[in-house]
Coordinates of C-alpha atoms in Angstrom, one line a residue:
X190 CA -10.1 -6.1 78.2
X191 CA -12.2 -4.7 75.1
X192 CA -9.5 -2.7 73.2
X193 CA -6.7 -5.8 73.3
X194 CA -9.2 -8.1 71.9
X195 CA -9.9 -5.0 69.3
X196 CA -6.0 -4.6 68.8
X197 CA -5.5 -8.6 68.1
X198 CA -8.5 -8.6 65.8
X199 CA -7.7 -5.5 63.9
X200 CA -3.9 -7.1 63.4
X201 CA -4.9 -10.7 62.5
X202 CA -7.3 -9.6 60.2
X203 CA -4.4 -7.3 58.7
X204 CA -2.4 -10.2 58.5
X205 CA -4.8 -12.4 56.6
X206 CA -4.9 -9.4 54.0
X207 CA -1.4 -9.4 53.8
X208 CA -1.8 -13.1 53.1
X209 CA -4.0 -13.2 50.5
X210 CA -2.6 -10.6 48.8
X211 CA 0.7 -12.9 48.6
X212 CA -1.2 -15.7 47.5
X213 CA -2.8 -13.8 44.9
X214 CA 0.6 -12.6 43.3
X215 CA 1.9 -15.7 43.7
X216 CA -1.0 -18.1 42.3
X217 CA -1.8 -15.4 39.6
X218 CA 1.4 -13.8 37.8
X219 CA 0.5 -11.2 35.3
X220 CA 2.0 -10.5 31.9
X221 CA 4.3 -7.3 31.4
X222 CA 2.9 -4.7 29.6
X223 CA 2.9 -4.4 25.8
X224 CA 5.6 -2.5 23.8
X225 CA 3.3 -0.2 21.3
X226 CA 2.5 -0.5 18.4
X227 CA 0.6 -3.3 18.4
X228 CA -0.6 -5.7 15.5
X229 CA -4.4 -6.1 14.6
X230 CA -6.1 -9.4 14.7
X231 CA -5.8 -9.3 11.0
X232 CA -2.4 -8.7 10.9
X233 CA -1.6 -11.6 13.3
X234 CA -3.4 -14.0 11.7
X235 CA -1.7 -12.7 8.1
X236 CA 1.7 -13.4 9.2
X237 CA 0.6 -16.6 10.2
X238 CA 0.1 -17.7 6.7
X239 CA 3.9 -17.5 6.1
X240 CA 3.4 -18.4 2.6
X241 CA 0.7 -17.2 0.5
X242 CA 0.3 -17.5 -3.6
X243 CA -0.1 -14.7 -6.6
X244 CA -1.7 -15.7 -9.5
X245 CA -0.5 -13.3 -12.4
X246 CA -3.2 -14.2 -15.1
X247 CA -5.0 -12.1 -18.2
X248 CA -4.1 -10.7 -21.6
X249 CA -0.5 -11.1 -21.1
X250 CA -0.5 -14.8 -20.6
X251 CA -1.5 -14.9 -24.1
X252 CA 0.8 -12.3 -25.6
X253 CA 3.9 -13.6 -24.1
X254 CA 4.7 -10.1 -22.4
X255 CA 4.9 -8.6 -19.0
X256 CA 3.4 -5.4 -19.4
X257 CA 0.7 -5.5 -21.5
X258 CA 0.0 -2.3 -23.8
X259 CA -3.8 -1.9 -23.2
X260 CA -4.2 -2.3 -26.6
X261 CA -4.9 -5.8 -26.9
X262 CA -8.0 -7.3 -28.2
X263 CA -10.1 -9.2 -25.7
X264 CA -10.4 -11.7 -28.3
X265 CA -7.1 -13.4 -27.5
X266 CA -8.1 -14.5 -24.2
X267 CA -9.9 -17.5 -24.6
X268 CA -8.1 -20.3 -21.9
X269 CA -10.3 -23.4 -23.3
X270 CA -9.3 -25.3 -20.2
X271 CA -9.5 -23.1 -17.7
X272 CA -10.0 -24.9 -14.4
X273 CA -9.7 -22.7 -11.1
X274 CA -10.3 -25.9 -9.1
X275 CA -7.1 -27.0 -10.2
X276 CA -5.4 -23.9 -9.0
X277 CA -7.1 -24.3 -5.4
X278 CA -6.2 -28.4 -5.1
X279 CA -2.2 -26.8 -6.2
X280 CA -2.7 -24.5 -3.5
X281 CA -3.9 -26.7 -0.8
X282 CA -1.3 -29.3 -1.9
X283 CA 1.4 -26.9 -0.9
X284 CA -0.3 -25.8 2.2
X285 CA -1.0 -22.1 1.4
X286 CA -4.2 -20.2 3.3
X287 CA -4.6 -17.4 0.8
X288 CA -4.3 -16.6 -3.1
X289 CA -4.7 -13.5 -4.7
X290 CA -5.4 -13.4 -8.4
X291 CA -4.9 -10.2 -10.6
X292 CA -8.5 -9.1 -11.4
X293 CA -6.7 -6.6 -13.9
X294 CA -3.4 -5.9 -14.4
X295 CA -1.8 -2.4 -16.0
X296 CA -3.2 -3.2 -19.5
X297 CA -6.6 -2.7 -18.0
X298 CA -8.5 -6.3 -19.2
X299 CA -10.9 -7.3 -16.3
X300 CA -11.1 -10.7 -15.4
X301 CA -14.8 -10.3 -14.1
X302 CA -17.8 -9.0 -16.2
X303 CA -17.5 -5.1 -14.6
X304 CA -20.2 -2.9 -15.8
X305 CA -18.0 0.1 -16.2
X306 CA -15.9 -1.0 -18.9
X307 CA -16.3 -3.9 -21.9
X308 CA -12.7 -4.2 -22.0
X309 CA -13.4 -7.6 -19.7
X310 CA -14.2 -11.0 -20.1
X311 CA -17.7 -10.3 -21.7
X312 CA -16.1 -9.2 -24.9
X313 CA -13.7 -12.3 -25.1
X314 CA -14.8 -15.8 -26.6
X315 CA -13.9 -17.7 -23.4
X316 CA -17.2 -19.1 -21.9
X317 CA -18.7 -17.1 -25.3
X318 CA -18.5 -13.8 -23.2
X319 CA -20.3 -15.0 -19.7
X320 CA -17.7 -15.8 -17.9
X321 CA -16.0 -14.8 -14.8
X322 CA -12.8 -16.0 -13.6
X323 CA -12.7 -14.0 -10.2
X324 CA -16.1 -15.9 -9.4
X325 CA -14.8 -19.2 -10.2
X326 CA -11.7 -18.4 -8.5
X327 CA -13.2 -17.2 -5.3
X328 CA -15.7 -20.2 -5.2
X329 CA -12.6 -22.7 -5.9
X330 CA -10.6 -21.6 -3.2
X331 CA -13.5 -21.1 -0.9
X332 CA -14.4 -25.0 -1.4
X333 CA -10.6 -25.6 -0.3
X334 CA -11.2 -23.7 2.6
X335 CA -8.6 -21.4 1.2
X336 CA -8.5 -17.3 1.4
X337 CA -8.6 -15.0 -1.1
X338 CA -7.0 -11.5 -2.4
X339 CA -7.2 -9.1 -5.3
X340 CA -5.1 -7.4 -7.2
X341 CA -6.6 -4.2 -9.1
X342 CA -3.8 -2.8 -11.0
X343 CA -4.3 1.7 -10.6
X344 CA -2.4 2.0 -13.6
X345 CA -4.2 1.4 -16.7
X346 CA -3.1 1.6 -20.2
X347 CA -6.3 1.1 -21.7
X348 CA -9.0 3.2 -20.2
X349 CA -9.1 6.5 -21.8
X350 CA -10.3 8.2 -18.4
X351 CA -6.4 7.4 -17.2
X352 CA -5.2 10.8 -16.9
X353 CA -7.9 12.9 -15.9
X354 CA -8.0 13.1 -12.1
X355 CA -11.5 12.9 -11.2
X356 CA -13.1 10.8 -14.0
X357 CA -10.3 7.8 -13.4
X358 CA -10.4 8.0 -10.0
X359 CA -14.6 7.6 -9.8
X360 CA -13.8 5.0 -12.6
X361 CA -11.8 3.0 -10.1
X362 CA -13.7 3.5 -6.9
X363 CA -16.6 2.0 -8.7
X364 CA -14.5 -1.3 -9.9
X365 CA -13.6 -1.1 -6.5
X366 CA -16.5 -1.1 -5.0
X367 CA -17.9 -3.7 -7.4
X368 CA -15.4 -6.2 -6.1
X369 CA -15.9 -6.0 -3.0
X370 CA -19.4 -5.8 -3.3
X371 CA -19.5 -9.0 -5.3
X372 CA -17.0 -11.1 -3.7
X373 CA -17.6 -11.2 -0.4
X374 CA -14.5 -12.6 2.3
X375 CA -11.7 -11.0 0.5
X376 CA -8.7 -11.3 3.3
X377 CA -6.1 -9.1 1.3
X378 CA -6.4 -6.2 -1.3
X379 CA -3.4 -5.1 -3.2
X380 CA -2.4 -1.8 -4.5
X381 CA 1.0 -0.4 -6.0
X382 CA 2.2 2.5 -7.9
X383 CA 3.9 0.8 -10.8
X384 CA 3.8 2.8 -13.6
X385 CA 6.0 3.4 -17.0
X386 CA 8.2 6.4 -17.3
X387 CA 6.0 7.7 -20.2
X388 CA 2.6 7.3 -18.4
X389 CA 0.2 10.1 -18.2
X390 CA 0.5 12.0 -14.9
X391 CA -2.2 10.7 -12.5
X392 CA -2.6 11.1 -9.1
X393 CA -4.8 8.3 -6.9
X394 CA -6.9 9.0 -4.4
X395 CA -5.3 6.4 -2.0
X396 CA -7.0 7.8 1.1
X397 CA -10.8 7.5 -0.5
X398 CA -9.6 4.0 -1.7
X399 CA -8.2 2.7 1.6
X400 CA -11.6 4.1 3.2
X401 CA -14.1 2.3 0.7
X402 CA -12.5 -1.0 1.1
X403 CA -12.3 -1.1 5.1
X404 CA -16.3 -0.1 4.6
X405 CA -16.9 -2.6 2.5
X406 CA -15.0 -5.4 4.1
X407 CA -13.4 -4.1 7.2
X408 CA -11.3 -7.1 7.7
X409 CA -9.3 -7.0 4.7
X410 CA -5.6 -6.0 5.0
X411 CA -4.7 -3.3 2.6
X412 CA -1.0 -3.9 0.8
X413 CA 1.0 -1.4 -0.4
X414 CA 4.0 0.6 -0.2
X415 CA 2.7 2.7 2.6
X416 CA 0.0 -0.2 3.9
X417 CA -2.0 1.0 5.9
X418 CA -2.0 -3.0 6.8
X419 CA 0.8 -4.6 4.9
X420 CA 3.9 -3.0 3.5
X421 CA 5.9 -4.1 0.4
X422 CA 9.5 -5.1 1.4
X423 CA 11.2 -3.2 -0.9
X424 CA 12.3 -5.6 -4.2
X425 CA 11.0 -8.5 -5.9
X426 CA 13.7 -11.0 -5.0
X427 CA 11.8 -12.4 -2.0
X428 CA 14.2 -11.0 0.3
X429 CA 14.0 -9.0 3.3
X430 CA 16.7 -7.0 5.1
X431 CA 18.9 -8.8 7.9
X432 CA 17.3 -6.2 10.0
X433 CA 13.4 -6.1 9.7
X434 CA 11.1 -4.3 12.3
X435 CA 7.2 -4.9 11.7
X436 CA 6.9 -1.5 12.6
X437 CA 7.6 1.9 10.7
X438 CA 6.5 5.3 10.6
X439 CA 3.9 5.7 7.6
X440 CA 4.0 9.4 7.5
X441 CA 7.7 8.8 5.5
X442 CA 6.0 6.6 2.9
X443 CA 4.6 7.0 -0.1
X444 CA 3.3 4.9 -2.7
X445 CA 5.7 4.6 -5.8
X446 CA 8.5 6.6 -3.8
X447 CA 11.7 5.6 -5.5
X448 CA 13.6 6.6 -2.5
X449 CA 12.2 4.6 0.1
X450 CA 13.4 0.8 -0.5
X451 CA 15.7 0.4 2.1
X452 CA 14.0 2.1 4.9
X453 CA 10.5 -0.8 3.6
X454 CA 13.4 -3.6 3.9
X455 CA 14.4 -2.6 7.4
X456 CA 11.6 -1.0 9.2
X457 CA 12.1 1.3 11.9
X458 CA 12.3 0.9 15.9
X459 CA 10.8 3.8 16.6
X460 CA 7.9 3.4 14.0
X461 CA 4.4 4.3 15.4
X462 CA 2.9 2.1 13.0
X463 CA 2.7 -1.6 13.0
X464 CA 3.1 -2.6 8.9
X465 CA 4.7 -5.9 8.7
X466 CA 6.4 -6.8 5.4
X467 CA 5.3 -9.1 2.5
X468 CA 8.2 -10.3 0.4
X469 CA 6.9 -11.1 -3.3
X470 CA 8.7 -13.2 -6.0
X471 CA 8.1 -15.5 -8.9
X472 CA 8.4 -19.3 -9.0
X473 CA 9.5 -18.6 -12.5
X474 CA 11.4 -15.2 -14.1
X475 CA 8.3 -13.8 -15.1
X476 CA 5.3 -13.0 -13.4
X477 CA 3.0 -13.8 -16.3
X478 CA 3.5 -17.8 -17.6
X479 CA 5.9 -17.7 -20.7
X480 CA 6.4 -21.0 -22.4
X481 CA 10.8 -21.3 -22.4
X482 CA 10.7 -20.4 -18.5
X483 CA 10.9 -23.1 -15.8
X484 CA 10.1 -23.1 -12.1
X485 CA 13.1 -21.7 -9.7
X486 CA 15.2 -24.9 -8.1
X487 CA 14.0 -26.1 -4.7
X488 CA 17.1 -24.8 -3.6
X489 CA 16.3 -21.0 -4.9
X490 CA 13.1 -21.5 -3.3
X491 CA 14.4 -22.6 0.0
X492 CA 17.2 -19.6 -0.1
X493 CA 13.9 -17.4 -0.6
X494 CA 12.2 -19.2 2.3
X495 CA 14.9 -18.1 5.1
X496 CA 15.3 -14.8 3.6
X497 CA 11.7 -13.3 3.8
X498 CA 9.5 -16.0 6.6
X499 CA 12.7 -16.5 8.5
X500 CA 13.1 -12.7 8.7
X501 CA 10.0 -11.9 10.0
X502 CA 8.2 -11.4 6.5
X503 CA 5.3 -13.6 4.7
X504 CA 6.0 -14.8 1.0
X505 CA 3.9 -14.0 -1.9
X506 CA 5.2 -16.8 -4.3
X507 CA 3.6 -15.5 -7.7
X508 CA 2.1 -19.3 -9.7
X509 CA 1.3 -17.9 -13.1
X510 CA -1.3 -20.1 -14.8
X511 CA -0.8 -21.0 -18.4
X512 CA -2.8 -20.1 -21.6
X513 CA -4.8 -23.4 -21.2
X514 CA -5.8 -22.1 -18.0
X515 CA -3.9 -24.5 -15.4
X516 CA -0.8 -24.1 -13.1
X517 CA 1.5 -26.3 -15.2
X518 CA 3.1 -29.5 -13.8
X519 CA 6.3 -28.2 -13.4
X520 CA 5.2 -25.5 -11.3
X521 CA 2.7 -27.6 -9.0
X522 CA 5.1 -30.5 -8.4
X523 CA 8.1 -27.6 -7.6
X524 CA 5.9 -26.5 -4.7
X525 CA 5.0 -29.9 -3.4
X526 CA 8.7 -30.4 -3.1
X527 CA 8.8 -27.0 -1.6
X528 CA 6.3 -28.0 1.3
X529 CA 7.4 -31.3 1.7
X530 CA 11.5 -29.3 2.4
X531 CA 9.7 -27.1 5.1
X532 CA 8.2 -30.0 6.6
X533 CA 11.0 -32.2 6.7
X534 CA 13.2 -29.5 8.2
X535 CA 10.8 -28.2 10.5
X536 CA 8.4 -31.2 11.9
X537 CA 11.1 -32.5 14.8
X538 CA 12.3 -30.0 17.4
X539 CA 15.7 -31.3 19.2
X540 CA 15.4 -28.9 21.5
X541 CA 12.1 -30.5 23.1
X542 CA 14.4 -33.5 24.3
X543 CA 16.7 -31.0 26.0
X544 CA 17.6 -28.9 29.1
X545 CA 17.0 -25.5 29.0
X546 CA 18.2 -23.2 31.3
X547 CA 17.4 -19.5 31.3
X548 CA 18.7 -16.3 32.8
X549 CA 15.8 -15.5 35.3
X550 CA 12.0 -16.0 34.5
X551 CA 9.0 -14.1 36.3
X552 CA 6.6 -16.4 37.6
X553 CA 4.3 -18.3 35.5
X554 CA 6.4 -17.5 32.6
X555 CA 9.0 -20.0 32.4
X556 CA 11.2 -21.8 29.9
X557 CA 8.7 -24.5 29.3
X558 CA 6.6 -22.1 27.1
X559 CA 9.2 -21.9 24.3
X560 CA 8.6 -25.7 23.5
X561 CA 4.8 -25.8 23.4
X562 CA 2.7 -25.4 20.5
X563 CA 1.3 -21.6 20.9
X564 CA 4.1 -19.4 19.1
X565 CA 2.2 -16.2 20.3
X566 CA 0.7 -16.1 23.2
X567 CA 2.8 -18.4 25.6
X568 CA 6.0 -16.9 26.3
X569 CA 9.1 -17.3 28.2
X570 CA 9.3 -13.9 30.3
X571 CA 12.5 -13.0 32.3
X572 CA 12.4 -10.9 35.3
X573 CA 13.1 -7.1 34.8
X574 CA 14.6 -6.8 37.9
X575 CA 17.4 -9.3 37.5
X576 CA 20.6 -6.5 37.3
X577 CA 21.7 -8.6 34.4
X578 CA 22.7 -6.2 31.7
X579 CA 21.2 -9.1 29.0
X580 CA 19.2 -11.8 29.1
X581 CA 19.8 -15.8 27.8
X582 CA 18.4 -19.2 27.1
X583 CA 20.6 -22.3 27.0
X584 CA 19.7 -25.7 25.2
X585 CA 21.5 -28.6 26.4
X586 CA 22.0 -32.0 24.9
X587 CA 20.8 -34.6 27.9
X588 CA 22.9 -37.4 26.1
X589 CA 24.9 -37.0 23.2
X590 CA 25.6 -34.4 20.7
X591 CA 22.8 -32.9 18.7
X592 CA 22.9 -32.5 15.3
X593 CA 21.4 -29.4 13.5
X594 CA 22.4 -26.6 10.9
X595 CA 18.9 -24.4 11.8
X596 CA 18.5 -22.0 14.6
X597 CA 14.8 -21.0 15.2
X598 CA 13.7 -18.0 17.1
X599 CA 10.1 -16.6 17.8
X600 CA 9.1 -13.4 19.8
X601 CA 5.5 -12.9 21.3
X602 CA 4.8 -10.1 18.9
X603 CA 1.4 -9.9 20.0
X604 CA 2.7 -7.9 23.0
X605 CA 5.1 -5.6 20.3
X606 CA 8.3 -6.4 19.0
X607 CA 11.1 -6.0 21.4
X608 CA 14.4 -7.6 20.4
X609 CA 17.2 -5.6 19.0
X610 CA 20.2 -7.3 18.9
X611 CA 21.0 -10.9 19.7
X612 CA 23.8 -13.7 19.7
X613 CA 24.0 -17.1 19.6
X614 CA 27.0 -19.6 20.6
X615 CA 27.2 -23.1 20.1
X616 CA 29.5 -24.9 22.4
X617 CA 31.1 -21.4 24.0
X618 CA 31.6 -20.4 20.4
X619 CA 30.1 -17.0 18.7
X620 CA 28.5 -18.5 15.5
X621 CA 25.5 -15.6 15.1
X622 CA 25.6 -11.8 16.0
X623 CA 21.5 -11.1 14.7
X624 CA 19.3 -8.0 15.3
X625 CA 15.8 -8.3 14.8
X626 CA 13.3 -11.2 15.6
X627 CA 9.8 -10.3 15.4
X628 CA 7.1 -13.3 14.7
X629 CA 10.2 -15.6 13.4
X630 CA 13.9 -15.7 12.7
X631 CA 15.8 -18.3 11.0
X632 CA 19.5 -19.0 11.2
X633 CA 21.3 -21.3 9.4
X634 CA 24.4 -22.6 10.3
X635 CA 27.6 -22.7 7.6
X636 CA 29.1 -25.8 6.9
X637 CA 26.2 -27.9 6.3
X638 CA 25.8 -29.3 9.6
X639 CA 26.9 -28.7 13.6
X640 CA 27.6 -31.1 16.2
X641 CA 27.5 -29.7 19.6
X642 CA 26.1 -30.2 23.1
X643 CA 25.5 -26.1 24.2
X644 CA 23.5 -23.9 22.3
X645 CA 22.9 -20.0 24.2
X646 CA 21.0 -17.6 22.9
X647 CA 22.2 -14.1 24.6
X648 CA 19.6 -11.2 23.8
X649 CA 21.8 -8.0 24.0
X650 CA 19.2 -5.2 23.7
X651 CA 15.7 -5.4 23.8
X652 CA 12.8 -2.7 24.3
X653 CA 11.9 -3.6 27.5
X654 CA 12.2 -7.4 28.4
X655 CA 12.1 -9.4 25.6
X656 CA 9.6 -12.5 25.2
X657 CA 10.7 -15.4 23.3
X658 CA 7.3 -17.5 22.7
X659 CA 9.5 -20.3 21.0
X660 CA 12.8 -21.7 20.2
X661 CA 14.1 -24.7 17.8
X662 CA 17.3 -26.6 17.0
X663 CA 16.5 -28.4 13.2
X664 CA 18.1 -30.0 10.7
X665 CA 17.7 -29.1 7.5
X666 CA 19.0 -32.0 4.8
X667 CA 18.5 -29.7 1.5
X668 CA 21.0 -27.4 3.0
X669 CA 24.4 -27.4 1.1
X670 CA 22.9 -31.2 0.0
X671 CA 23.9 -32.9 -3.1
X672 CA 20.4 -34.1 -3.1
X673 CA 18.6 -31.1 -3.4
X674 CA 15.9 -31.1 -6.2
X675 CA 17.2 -29.2 -9.1

């Protein structure tokens, strides 16, 4: 009798444990394992900025040149109406959250009173030699809630130490320390390998520079051809490759090398480093202000947006102040039009009012996750054991046909970049054959607009199960529009 009671007790206990396990499994589904490499917190925040601003300003502004000689007299630098608060207001009105200033360009002239050279604002008539453009810039941006970045050109055509590896690297590191100790909360610092064909031979101690940057301000993102946090996309047109991985092998990169531009553009699905691409381009033809130039047409800026932000990159748009020290009204107005066009296109997601069907889903990670406002940590997860060769999402119109011309896809990149190939069908017809998605992929449909009832997104190849954090159908009234501002 005791043995029977004990056996019944054991069986009951095991059944309760099994029931608890089943309930636990059903009530708290877990996300899939990440696919390495992964972005850092700072890289994720940078990616979400989408558009940031560059400001090229210095002696070149007054000489009408792009590259100074280094022999310019500081006396020419005298922006009598300089107003960095106006720069920040223009940026804020354009929705910009990060501004990067050329603290020193190739001519070697410093926009702050450096203790290591007199070739700076100290020797200029501006503010009686007591001004500090970098300080004013940082204060104005901070007052608007905008983060700041700094460009400190490695190539220096003025300083006599350039060409002597030891002396110049000591000088450069000294200025780097000076800037990052004096001006806090710098979010991006820019390094490049640009220099003329007749420049002196010079070895830059990049590893030392990068280590110093991280020591002084650990949350900063370092940009260069080789990262370590952000990579150059490989050209200055503001355009990424149709395939653009945020992953790459840093060991295959070298700052200033001319034979890596294609690799920089596409990235590498087998890359061991998370190094997303930044697309730099100027709102005008030149990087510095030149009186005869005008800002690009709105249609050109929108093309750039789709080819940069719409291809998994951040757009770094240069907006140069003029000789007065102000961003020209024409440029400021074009930036407002640019922001308005983007807001007009993407403020409404037609997919939110549609039926969403998926090939399969893991419990707790359903199709509704692709329609909420969290584009990083809320996502659809298909089953990884459903036996299907590919995974798909369908958007069905509830009543009348949908009118759209832009299809948006976003991956949950916090768990790695996964999608390698995808196709998009509109009412059963193949319209798009694409490759990578990443943080954001925007597809414009040729012809101006589409009227359709069903859109099917088919993911044909991925690293692990694909994780879509957001999908959207949008109408861009400026695409092939006669109303586009010129």
